[in-house]
Amino acid sequence: MNSFIYDIPVKVYFGENQLQHLGKELSKFGKRVLLTYGGGSIKKTGLYDTVMSEIEKNGLEVFELSGIEPNPRIESVRKGVRICKDEKIDVLLAVGGGSTLDATKFMAAGACVEHDPWEFLSENWAPIEKALPVITVLTLAATGSEMDAGGVISNPETQDKIGRLAPPMLPKVSFLDPTLTYTVSPYQTACGAADMMSHIMEVYFNMEQDLYMLDCFMEGMMRTIIKYAPIAMREPKNYEARANLMWTSSWAINGFVNGGKRQAWSCHPMEHELSAIYDITHGLGLAILTPRWMEYCLDESTVSKYVQFGVNVFGIDERQEPMVIARQSIEKLSEFLFGTLGLKRTFTEVGIRAEDFPVMARKACGNGVLPGFKPLAQEDIERIFEMCQ
Ligand code: NZQ
Ligand code: ZN
């Protein structure tokens, strides 16, 4: 077992009515606030008015950037950086889902440098040493961006979608009010559930010597998603379901479950290439890929992890042969993703074409090998894509 550092310094206000503390928290960082949001859901739900009233009550000056797109684009980041610099912004307030939060983190970092923010993500990989403070109000449980230091940005010109983690971009404070997710559609709820499942599975499927406690924690979170996602889809205002999903989204990816594991992720780099070209919803892409990736990686050397997963997460009878349990566990996961959550099952159904497989596979492994659960070279990734057709 490898040694590790536990350091997740995000202050979280969890629960209903916690937004009453928003003004006080913003004020700690200055007077000039950049409010960022997406395509308008926060106006429809009334959240915009609540946030504005909290800001104004505390005598803060607010500037706005709206229209941050799902799979957020570098152009939105550039707009935000310009406002931060021109208006001498003290603190950024991101209100929305992962896309708004991610774009805002890069605005905060971009405001502290002279160069174009794409330099952080292009092959130049410019250092991220500083960022303006970011506060988030989460409206969709999925990415965990509210409690991690990462973000993923698309560049339509180069057909790239690239993620990066940098500690200065970690939100200072995040407001997690499950009632703000009552208006999330069943489809986005399903995609969010698939995304969280994947965040956990990317860490859980690992043959390194494990911390048993962390495996149990991950199994508990996966069971939580399996239990509550369908309830939230059926009963959007079920507080218990929304609250369980929201807190799971944060803990699935805030770094806690990693322990000292060093293994890279597999399905996320593959999915980012799908979204880069086809602009599909992240969780949907992951749902299609994950069971096929599991199938591809299953062999005598990995079967024990599938058995643990199948027995502890799906309650499969452990008295059967390991390979039988492993196959059942893949079937159970597929049933959950495509049956219970109702997500589309194949690339064909979402319009992803085979002619793009080679380029997407090459970019997913960075022209080398993706060093995940099973190392995957370009030809392995192309095979997985073929299995998704
Ligand atoms: O834009 P608005 O109008 O707000 O509508 C959004 C958007 O259309 C809507 N929505 C959000 N909250 C709502 C709501 N609609 C009704 N009621 C609400 N309360 O939902 C749609 C999707 O929003 P988006 O922010 O794109 O979804 P999500 O949170 O799933 O974020 C996806 C992005 O995060 C990245 C993904 O790659 C993708 O770009 N990720 C970020 C990660 C991170 N920071 O660590 C990790 C993830 O693996 C992921 O890659
Ligand atoms: Zn994800």
GROMACS .gro file of C-alpha atoms and ligand atoms in nm:
model
  440
    1MET     CA    1   0.000   0.000   0.000
    2ASN     CA    2   0.137   0.340  -0.097
    3SER     CA    3   0.154   0.635   0.138
    4PHE     CA    4  -0.066   0.935   0.066
    5ILE     CA    5  -0.158   1.285   0.180
    6TYR     CA    6  -0.516   1.363   0.278
    7ASP     CA    7  -0.587   1.731   0.210
    8ILE     CA    8  -0.932   1.836   0.086
    9PRO     CA    9  -0.978   2.193   0.207
   10VAL     CA   10  -1.323   2.277   0.065
   11LYS     CA   11  -1.575   2.420   0.310
   12VAL     CA   12  -1.912   2.263   0.234
   13TYR     CA   13  -2.251   2.398   0.332
   14PHE     CA   14  -2.484   2.103   0.282
   15GLY     CA   15  -2.864   2.112   0.299
   16GLU     CA   16  -3.165   2.330   0.245
   17ASN     CA   17  -3.145   2.707   0.306
   18GLN     CA   18  -2.769   2.712   0.338
   19LEU     CA   19  -2.751   2.987   0.074
   20GLN     CA   20  -2.820   3.235   0.353
   21HIS     CA   21  -2.445   3.207   0.423
   22LEU     CA   22  -2.344   3.287   0.066
   23GLY     CA   23  -2.299   3.663   0.107
   24LYS     CA   24  -2.092   3.622   0.421
   25GLU     CA   25  -1.860   3.370   0.249
   26LEU     CA   26  -1.819   3.582  -0.064
   27SER     CA   27  -1.740   3.891   0.144
   28LYS     CA   28  -1.438   3.715   0.294
   29PHE     CA   29  -1.267   3.733  -0.045
   30GLY     CA   30  -1.354   4.090  -0.150
   31LYS     CA   31  -1.631   4.304  -0.294
   32ARG     CA   32  -1.625   4.241  -0.668
   33VAL     CA   33  -1.793   3.917  -0.771
   34LEU     CA   34  -1.812   3.748  -1.110
   35LEU     CA   35  -2.128   3.535  -1.121
   36THR     CA   36  -2.109   3.262  -1.386
   37TYR     CA   37  -2.388   3.032  -1.503
   38GLY     CA   38  -2.506   2.820  -1.793
   39GLY     CA   39  -2.787   2.840  -2.043
   40GLY     CA   40  -3.053   2.978  -1.813
   41SER     CA   41  -3.182   2.695  -1.592
   42ILE     CA   42  -3.100   2.908  -1.286
   43LYS     CA   43  -3.330   3.182  -1.410
   44LYS     CA   44  -3.618   2.938  -1.469
   45THR     CA   45  -3.584   2.785  -1.123
   46GLY     CA   46  -3.563   3.117  -0.938
   47LEU     CA   47  -3.214   3.041  -0.805
   48TYR     CA   48  -3.072   3.342  -0.988
   49ASP     CA   49  -3.297   3.576  -0.786
   50THR     CA   50  -3.202   3.408  -0.458
   51VAL     CA   51  -2.831   3.436  -0.534
   52MET     CA   52  -2.859   3.799  -0.645
   53SER     CA   53  -3.049   3.893  -0.333
   54GLU     CA   54  -2.780   3.732  -0.112
   55ILE     CA   55  -2.509   3.917  -0.302
   56GLU     CA   56  -2.687   4.252  -0.285
   57LYS     CA   57  -2.780   4.216   0.083
   58ASN     CA   58  -2.410   4.203   0.157
   59GLY     CA   59  -2.327   4.513  -0.046
   60LEU     CA   60  -2.118   4.329  -0.306
   61GLU     CA   61  -2.077   4.440  -0.664
   62VAL     CA   62  -2.170   4.174  -0.918
   63PHE     CA   63  -2.068   4.115  -1.280
   64GLU     CA   64  -2.215   3.833  -1.485
   65LEU     CA   65  -2.116   3.579  -1.745
   66SER     CA   66  -2.395   3.352  -1.869
   67GLY     CA   67  -2.420   3.096  -2.148
   68ILE     CA   68  -2.154   2.851  -2.035
   69GLU     CA   69  -2.228   2.549  -2.247
   70PRO     CA   70  -2.242   2.179  -2.148
   71ASN     CA   71  -1.895   2.048  -2.241
   72PRO     CA   72  -1.774   2.403  -2.172
   73ARG     CA   73  -1.568   2.573  -2.438
   74ILE     CA   74  -1.244   2.762  -2.415
   75GLU     CA   75  -1.414   3.069  -2.565
   76SER     CA   76  -1.635   3.098  -2.255
   77VAL     CA   77  -1.326   3.071  -2.038
   78ARG     CA   78  -1.163   3.350  -2.238
   79LYS     CA   79  -1.468   3.573  -2.189
   80GLY     CA   80  -1.455   3.516  -1.813
   81VAL     CA   81  -1.084   3.589  -1.795
   82ARG     CA   82  -1.141   3.917  -1.978
   83ILE     CA   83  -1.409   4.023  -1.728
   84CYS     CA   84  -1.189   3.924  -1.432
   85LYS     CA   85  -0.905   4.136  -1.562
   86ASP     CA   86  -1.109   4.435  -1.684
   87GLU     CA   87  -1.328   4.454  -1.374
   88LYS     CA   88  -1.063   4.357  -1.118
   89ILE     CA   89  -1.274   4.071  -0.988
   90ASP     CA   90  -1.198   3.947  -0.633
   91VAL     CA   91  -1.397   3.623  -0.629
   92LEU     CA   92  -1.583   3.404  -0.880
   93LEU     CA   93  -1.920   3.251  -0.801
   94ALA     CA   94  -2.012   2.953  -1.021
   95VAL     CA   95  -2.380   2.855  -1.008
   96GLY     CA   96  -2.470   2.542  -1.204
   97GLY     CA   97  -2.353   2.196  -1.301
   98GLY     CA   98  -2.004   2.067  -1.366
   99SER     CA   99  -1.967   2.259  -1.691
  100THR     CA  100  -2.016   2.597  -1.527
  101LEU     CA  101  -1.794   2.503  -1.236
  102ASP     CA  102  -1.515   2.370  -1.458
  103ALA     CA  103  -1.511   2.672  -1.688
  104THR     CA  104  -1.508   2.906  -1.387
  105LYS     CA  105  -1.205   2.732  -1.236
  106PHE     CA  106  -1.007   2.799  -1.554
  107MET     CA  107  -1.127   3.161  -1.561
  108ALA     CA  108  -0.995   3.196  -1.207
  109ALA     CA  109  -0.657   3.055  -1.312
  110GLY     CA  110  -0.650   3.248  -1.640
  111ALA     CA  111  -0.707   3.576  -1.456
  112CYS     CA  112  -0.369   3.533  -1.285
  113VAL     CA  113  -0.155   3.496  -1.601
  114GLU     CA  114  -0.088   3.694  -1.917
  115HIS     CA  115  -0.115   3.407  -2.166
  116ASP     CA  116  -0.426   3.255  -2.327
  117PRO     CA  117  -0.603   3.004  -2.095
  118TRP     CA  118  -0.582   2.729  -2.357
  119GLU     CA  119  -0.209   2.720  -2.281
  120PHE     CA  120  -0.305   2.542  -1.957
  121LEU     CA  121  -0.455   2.259  -2.161
  122SER     CA  122  -0.258   2.253  -2.485
  123GLU     CA  123   0.064   2.059  -2.511
  124ASN     CA  124   0.243   2.357  -2.355
  125TRP     CA  125   0.077   2.261  -2.023
  126ALA     CA  126   0.148   2.603  -1.873
  127PRO     CA  127   0.180   2.588  -1.494
  128ILE     CA  128  -0.122   2.672  -1.278
  129GLU     CA  129   0.032   2.826  -0.972
  130LYS     CA  130  -0.239   3.070  -0.874
  131ALA     CA  131  -0.611   3.126  -0.918
  132LEU     CA  132  -0.865   3.374  -0.792
  133PRO     CA  133  -1.093   3.224  -0.524
  134VAL     CA  134  -1.391   3.023  -0.654
  135ILE     CA  135  -1.716   2.961  -0.465
  136THR     CA  136  -1.970   2.719  -0.611
  137VAL     CA  137  -2.345   2.662  -0.585
  138LEU     CA  138  -2.410   2.318  -0.730
  139THR     CA  139  -2.732   2.246  -0.921
  140LEU     CA  140  -2.660   1.899  -1.065
  141ALA     CA  141  -2.511   1.599  -0.885
  142ALA     CA  142  -2.261   1.432  -1.118
  143THR     CA  143  -1.907   1.551  -1.173
  144GLY     CA  144  -1.783   1.628  -0.823
  145SER     CA  145  -1.633   1.952  -0.953
  146GLU     CA  146  -1.770   2.117  -0.638
  147MET     CA  147  -1.507   1.940  -0.430
  148ASP     CA  148  -1.218   1.866  -0.663
  149ALA     CA  149  -0.944   2.071  -0.821
  150GLY     CA  150  -1.018   1.959  -1.176
  151GLY     CA  151  -1.192   2.082  -1.484
  152VAL     CA  152  -1.243   1.970  -1.841
  153ILE     CA  153  -1.256   2.216  -2.130
  154SER     CA  154  -1.340   2.170  -2.498
  155ASN     CA  155  -1.178   2.340  -2.792
  156PRO     CA  156  -1.398   2.294  -3.100
  157GLU     CA  157  -1.128   2.434  -3.329
  158THR     CA  158  -0.886   2.152  -3.246
  159GLN     CA  159  -1.158   1.897  -3.156
  160ASP     CA  160  -0.995   1.850  -2.818
  161LYS     CA  161  -1.155   1.802  -2.478
  162ILE     CA  162  -0.890   1.810  -2.211
  163GLY     CA  163  -0.896   1.785  -1.833
  164ARG     CA  164  -0.651   1.908  -1.577
  165LEU     CA  165  -0.620   1.909  -1.200
  166ALA     CA  166  -0.449   2.194  -1.018
  167PRO     CA  167  -0.479   2.262  -0.644
  168PRO     CA  168  -0.520   2.642  -0.681
  169MET     CA  169  -0.848   2.580  -0.868
  170LEU     CA  170  -1.006   2.392  -0.577
  171PRO     CA  171  -1.323   2.576  -0.469
  172LYS     CA  172  -1.288   2.758  -0.139
  173VAL     CA  173  -1.652   2.700  -0.047
  174SER     CA  174  -1.928   2.490  -0.205
  175PHE     CA  175  -2.300   2.513  -0.137
  176LEU     CA  176  -2.474   2.178  -0.176
  177ASP     CA  177  -2.849   2.215  -0.143
  178PRO     CA  178  -3.022   1.901  -0.274
  179THR     CA  179  -3.344   2.092  -0.338
  180LEU     CA  180  -3.159   2.284  -0.612
  181THR     CA  181  -3.143   1.956  -0.806
  182TYR     CA  182  -3.521   1.894  -0.798
  183THR     CA  183  -3.553   2.040  -1.149
  184VAL     CA  184  -3.280   1.823  -1.306
  185SER     CA  185  -3.442   1.613  -1.581
  186PRO     CA  186  -3.458   1.234  -1.553
  187TYR     CA  187  -3.208   1.214  -1.841
  188GLN     CA  188  -2.950   1.441  -1.673
  189THR     CA  189  -3.011   1.261  -1.344
  190ALA     CA  190  -2.932   0.932  -1.519
  191CYS     CA  191  -2.620   1.074  -1.685
  192GLY     CA  192  -2.506   1.212  -1.351
  193ALA     CA  193  -2.551   0.871  -1.189
  194ALA     CA  194  -2.351   0.703  -1.467
  195ASP     CA  195  -2.075   0.962  -1.425
  196MET     CA  196  -2.051   0.908  -1.049
  197MET     CA  197  -2.049   0.530  -1.094
  198SER     CA  198  -1.762   0.567  -1.336
  199HIS     CA  199  -1.563   0.795  -1.103
  200ILE     CA  200  -1.578   0.524  -0.842
  201MET     CA  201  -1.515   0.234  -1.080
  202GLU     CA  202  -1.208   0.404  -1.230
  203VAL     CA  203  -1.048   0.379  -0.884
  204TYR     CA  204  -1.212   0.059  -0.759
  205PHE     CA  205  -1.104  -0.154  -1.056
  206ASN     CA  206  -0.741  -0.178  -0.959
  207MET     CA  207  -0.523  -0.477  -0.882
  208GLU     CA  208  -0.287  -0.289  -0.649
  209GLN     CA  209  -0.292  -0.391  -0.287
  210ASP     CA  210  -0.592  -0.206  -0.153
  211LEU     CA  211  -0.713  -0.036   0.158
  212TYR     CA  212  -1.007  -0.263   0.242
  213MET     CA  213  -1.181   0.027   0.416
  214LEU     CA  214  -1.176   0.234   0.097
  215ASP     CA  215  -1.314  -0.054  -0.110
  216CYS     CA  216  -1.605  -0.085   0.136
  217PHE     CA  217  -1.661   0.290   0.116
  218MET     CA  218  -1.670   0.276  -0.265
  219GLU     CA  219  -1.905  -0.023  -0.264
  220GLY     CA  220  -2.137   0.171  -0.030
  221MET     CA  221  -2.135   0.470  -0.264
  222MET     CA  222  -2.209   0.251  -0.568
  223ARG     CA  223  -2.500   0.089  -0.384
  224THR     CA  224  -2.623   0.437  -0.293
  225ILE     CA  225  -2.627   0.543  -0.659
  226ILE     CA  226  -2.800   0.221  -0.765
  227LYS     CA  227  -3.063   0.268  -0.494
  228TYR     CA  228  -3.134   0.639  -0.527
  229ALA     CA  229  -3.087   0.732  -0.895
  230PRO     CA  230  -3.408   0.558  -1.006
  231ILE     CA  231  -3.598   0.713  -0.715
  232ALA     CA  232  -3.476   1.063  -0.810
  233MET     CA  233  -3.579   0.999  -1.171
  234ARG     CA  234  -3.930   0.889  -1.067
  235GLU     CA  235  -3.976   1.138  -0.785
  236PRO     CA  236  -3.766   1.444  -0.868
  237LYS     CA  237  -3.850   1.614  -0.538
  238ASN     CA  238  -3.748   1.324  -0.316
  239TYR     CA  239  -3.507   1.498  -0.078
  240GLU     CA  240  -3.349   1.180   0.054
  241ALA     CA  241  -3.267   1.058  -0.297
  242ARG     CA  242  -3.133   1.393  -0.416
  243ALA     CA  243  -2.928   1.440  -0.098
  244ASN     CA  244  -2.771   1.096  -0.121
  245LEU     CA  245  -2.679   1.149  -0.484
  246MET     CA  246  -2.538   1.495  -0.419
  247TRP     CA  247  -2.306   1.395  -0.136
  248THR     CA  248  -2.198   1.086  -0.329
  249SER     CA  249  -2.106   1.298  -0.630
  250SER     CA  250  -1.864   1.497  -0.414
  251TRP     CA  251  -1.703   1.202  -0.237
  252ALA     CA  252  -1.672   0.988  -0.548
  253ILE     CA  253  -1.401   1.213  -0.687
  254ASN     CA  254  -1.268   1.444  -0.417
  255GLY     CA  255  -0.957   1.230  -0.384
  256PHE     CA  256  -1.048   1.048  -0.064
  257VAL     CA  257  -1.114   0.709  -0.226
  258ASN     CA  258  -0.783   0.714  -0.414
  259GLY     CA  259  -0.582   0.641  -0.103
  260GLY     CA  260  -0.234   0.594  -0.237
  261LYS     CA  261  -0.340   0.437  -0.567
  262ARG     CA  262  -0.142   0.556  -0.864
  263GLN     CA  263  -0.333   0.389  -1.147
  264ALA     CA  264  -0.459   0.613  -1.427
  265TRP     CA  265  -0.825   0.619  -1.534
  266SER     CA  266  -0.943   0.437  -1.846
  267CYS     CA  267  -1.302   0.519  -1.943
  268HIS     CA  268  -1.273   0.894  -1.889
  269PRO     CA  269  -0.993   0.954  -2.141
  270MET     CA  270  -1.189   0.745  -2.393
  271GLU     CA  271  -1.512   0.934  -2.325
  272HIS     CA  272  -1.355   1.276  -2.352
  273GLU     CA  273  -1.267   1.195  -2.712
  274LEU     CA  274  -1.633   1.112  -2.786
  275SER     CA  275  -1.751   1.442  -2.636
  276ALA     CA  276  -1.472   1.632  -2.813
  277ILE     CA  277  -1.601   1.532  -3.156
  278TYR     CA  278  -1.970   1.462  -3.098
  279ASP     CA  279  -2.048   1.695  -2.803
  280ILE     CA  280  -2.243   1.416  -2.631
  281THR     CA  281  -2.330   1.420  -2.262
  282HIS     CA  282  -2.034   1.296  -2.059
  283GLY     CA  283  -2.231   1.048  -1.845
  284LEU     CA  284  -2.399   0.896  -2.150
  285GLY     CA  285  -2.065   0.830  -2.319
  286LEU     CA  286  -1.934   0.668  -2.002
  287ALA     CA  287  -2.243   0.448  -1.970
  288ILE     CA  288  -2.192   0.309  -2.320
  289LEU     CA  289  -1.820   0.251  -2.271
  290THR     CA  290  -1.798   0.112  -1.919
  291PRO     CA  291  -1.954  -0.237  -1.956
  292ARG     CA  292  -1.756  -0.292  -2.280
  293TRP     CA  293  -1.433  -0.184  -2.112
  294MET     CA  294  -1.509  -0.428  -1.830
  295GLU     CA  295  -1.569  -0.706  -2.079
  296TYR     CA  296  -1.243  -0.627  -2.260
  297CYS     CA  297  -1.033  -0.623  -1.942
  298LEU     CA  298  -1.176  -0.942  -1.794
  299ASP     CA  299  -0.932  -1.234  -1.772
  300GLU     CA  300  -0.784  -1.470  -1.513
  301SER     CA  301  -0.558  -1.195  -1.378
  302THR     CA  302  -0.842  -0.947  -1.315
  303VAL     CA  303  -1.142  -1.171  -1.242
  304SER     CA  304  -1.116  -1.140  -0.863
  305LYS     CA  305  -1.202  -0.770  -0.877
  306TYR     CA  306  -1.516  -0.840  -1.081
  307VAL     CA  307  -1.619  -1.102  -0.827
  308GLN     CA  308  -1.576  -0.856  -0.540
  309PHE     CA  309  -1.776  -0.596  -0.736
  310GLY     CA  310  -2.055  -0.836  -0.834
  311VAL     CA  311  -2.098  -0.985  -0.488
  312ASN     CA  312  -2.064  -0.668  -0.281
  313VAL     CA  313  -2.238  -0.419  -0.509
  314PHE     CA  314  -2.501  -0.628  -0.686
  315GLY     CA  315  -2.545  -0.910  -0.436
  316ILE     CA  316  -2.458  -1.188  -0.683
  317ASP     CA  317  -2.436  -1.539  -0.534
  318GLU     CA  318  -2.071  -1.590  -0.442
  319ARG     CA  319  -2.088  -1.969  -0.455
  320GLN     CA  320  -2.062  -1.969  -0.834
  321GLU     CA  321  -1.748  -1.992  -1.050
  322PRO     CA  322  -1.551  -1.662  -1.056
  323MET     CA  323  -1.591  -1.616  -1.433
  324VAL     CA  324  -1.966  -1.672  -1.406
  325ILE     CA  325  -1.993  -1.410  -1.132
  326ALA     CA  326  -1.777  -1.171  -1.335
  327ARG     CA  327  -2.002  -1.201  -1.640
  328GLN     CA  328  -2.313  -1.158  -1.428
  329SER     CA  329  -2.165  -0.844  -1.275
  330ILE     CA  330  -2.120  -0.691  -1.622
  331GLU     CA  331  -2.479  -0.787  -1.708
  332LYS     CA  332  -2.609  -0.633  -1.385
  333LEU     CA  333  -2.426  -0.309  -1.452
  334SER     CA  334  -2.563  -0.301  -1.809
  335GLU     CA  335  -2.915  -0.364  -1.681
  336PHE     CA  336  -2.875  -0.071  -1.441
  337LEU     CA  337  -2.736   0.170  -1.700
  338PHE     CA  338  -2.949   0.080  -2.001
  339GLY     CA  339  -3.258  -0.064  -1.830
  340THR     CA  340  -3.315   0.118  -1.502
  341LEU     CA  341  -3.157   0.448  -1.605
  342GLY     CA  342  -3.283   0.415  -1.963
  343LEU     CA  343  -2.962   0.537  -2.125
  344LYS     CA  344  -2.883   0.455  -2.486
  345ARG     CA  345  -2.675   0.143  -2.528
  346THR     CA  346  -2.468   0.188  -2.844
  347PHE     CA  347  -2.258   0.436  -3.039
  348THR     CA  348  -2.486   0.383  -3.337
  349GLU     CA  349  -2.786   0.512  -3.139
  350VAL     CA  350  -2.602   0.836  -3.052
  351GLY     CA  351  -2.452   0.884  -3.399
  352ILE     CA  352  -2.085   0.803  -3.329
  353ARG     CA  353  -1.926   0.675  -3.650
  354ALA     CA  354  -1.662   0.404  -3.692
  355GLU     CA  355  -1.454   0.623  -3.925
  356ASP     CA  356  -1.359   0.833  -3.620
  357PHE     CA  357  -1.246   0.538  -3.405
  358PRO     CA  358  -0.875   0.548  -3.502
  359VAL     CA  359  -0.826   0.916  -3.430
  360MET     CA  360  -1.030   0.907  -3.107
  361ALA     CA  361  -0.841   0.597  -2.990
  362ARG     CA  362  -0.503   0.750  -3.072
  363LYS     CA  363  -0.582   1.069  -2.882
  364ALA     CA  364  -0.731   0.878  -2.585
  365CYS     CA  365  -0.402   0.700  -2.525
  366GLY     CA  366  -0.192   1.007  -2.603
  367ASN     CA  367  -0.013   0.825  -2.884
  368GLY     CA  368   0.115   0.569  -2.634
  369VAL     CA  369  -0.052   0.341  -2.383
  370LEU     CA  370  -0.331   0.430  -2.142
  371PRO     CA  371  -0.188   0.289  -1.818
  372GLY     CA  372  -0.522   0.202  -1.654
  373PHE     CA  373  -0.668  -0.111  -1.495
  374LYS     CA  374  -0.543  -0.297  -1.802
  375PRO     CA  375  -0.292  -0.100  -2.014
  376LEU     CA  376  -0.469  -0.002  -2.336
  377ALA     CA  377  -0.293   0.083  -2.661
  378GLN     CA  378  -0.465   0.241  -2.962
  379GLU     CA  379  -0.570  -0.097  -3.105
  380ASP     CA  380  -0.722  -0.205  -2.770
  381ILE     CA  381  -0.925   0.115  -2.752
  382GLU     CA  382  -1.042   0.070  -3.111
  383ARG     CA  383  -1.162  -0.283  -3.018
  384ILE     CA  384  -1.354  -0.139  -2.720
  385PHE     CA  385  -1.511   0.124  -2.949
  386GLU     CA  386  -1.611  -0.155  -3.191
  387MET     CA  387  -1.779  -0.340  -2.904
  388CYS     CA  388  -1.987  -0.025  -2.841
  389GLN     CA  389  -2.137  -0.020  -3.193
  390NZQ     O1  390  -2.683   2.531  -1.867
  390NZQ     P1  391  -2.806   2.523  -1.785
  390NZQ     O2  392  -2.918   2.604  -1.838
  390NZQ     O3  393  -2.779   2.551  -1.639
  390NZQ     O4  394  -2.860   2.372  -1.797
  390NZQ     C1  395  -2.783   2.259  -1.761
  390NZQ     C2  396  -2.730   2.181  -1.881
  390NZQ     O5  397  -2.813   2.195  -1.992
  390NZQ     C3  398  -2.875   2.158  -1.696
  390NZQ     N1  399  -2.893   2.179  -1.551
  390NZQ     C4  400  -2.798   2.193  -1.457
  390NZQ     N2  401  -2.856   2.207  -1.335
  390NZQ     C5  402  -2.990   2.205  -1.356
  390NZQ     C6  403  -3.013   2.187  -1.493
  390NZQ     N3  404  -3.137   2.182  -1.547
  390NZQ     C7  405  -3.241   2.194  -1.462
  390NZQ     N4  406  -3.226   2.209  -1.327
  390NZQ     C8  407  -3.104   2.215  -1.271
  390NZQ     N5  408  -3.091   2.228  -1.138
  390NZQ     O6  409  -2.811   2.032  -1.715
  390NZQ     C9  410  -2.737   2.036  -1.836
  390NZQ    C10  411  -2.601   1.973  -1.814
  390NZQ     O7  412  -2.523   2.053  -1.729
  390NZQ     P2  413  -2.366   2.028  -1.714
  390NZQ     O8  414  -2.312   2.127  -1.619
  390NZQ     O9  415  -2.305   2.018  -1.848
  390NZQ    O10  416  -2.364   1.879  -1.652
  390NZQ     P3  417  -2.261   1.806  -1.561
  390NZQ    O11  418  -2.270   1.853  -1.422
  390NZQ    O12  419  -2.281   1.663  -1.585
  390NZQ    O13  420  -2.116   1.853  -1.616
  390NZQ    C11  421  -2.056   1.788  -1.725
  390NZQ    C12  422  -1.919   1.844  -1.753
  390NZQ    O14  423  -1.828   1.819  -1.642
  390NZQ    C13  424  -1.711   1.752  -1.692
  390NZQ    C14  425  -1.765   1.674  -1.810
  390NZQ    O15  426  -1.663   1.630  -1.895
  390NZQ    C15  427  -1.858   1.775  -1.874
  390NZQ    O16  428  -1.785   1.867  -1.952
  390NZQ     N6  429  -1.648   1.672  -1.584
  390NZQ    C16  430  -1.586   1.738  -1.484
  390NZQ    C17  431  -1.516   1.673  -1.385
  390NZQ    C18  432  -1.445   1.743  -1.278
  390NZQ     N7  433  -1.448   1.872  -1.268
  390NZQ    O17  434  -1.381   1.679  -1.197
  390NZQ    C19  435  -1.506   1.528  -1.382
  390NZQ    C20  436  -1.604   1.460  -1.469
  390NZQ    O18  437  -1.555   1.332  -1.495
  390NZQ    C21  438  -1.637   1.529  -1.596
  390NZQ    O19  439  -1.540   1.500  -1.695
  391ZN      ZN  440  -1.681   1.193  -1.514
   0.00000   0.00000   0.00000
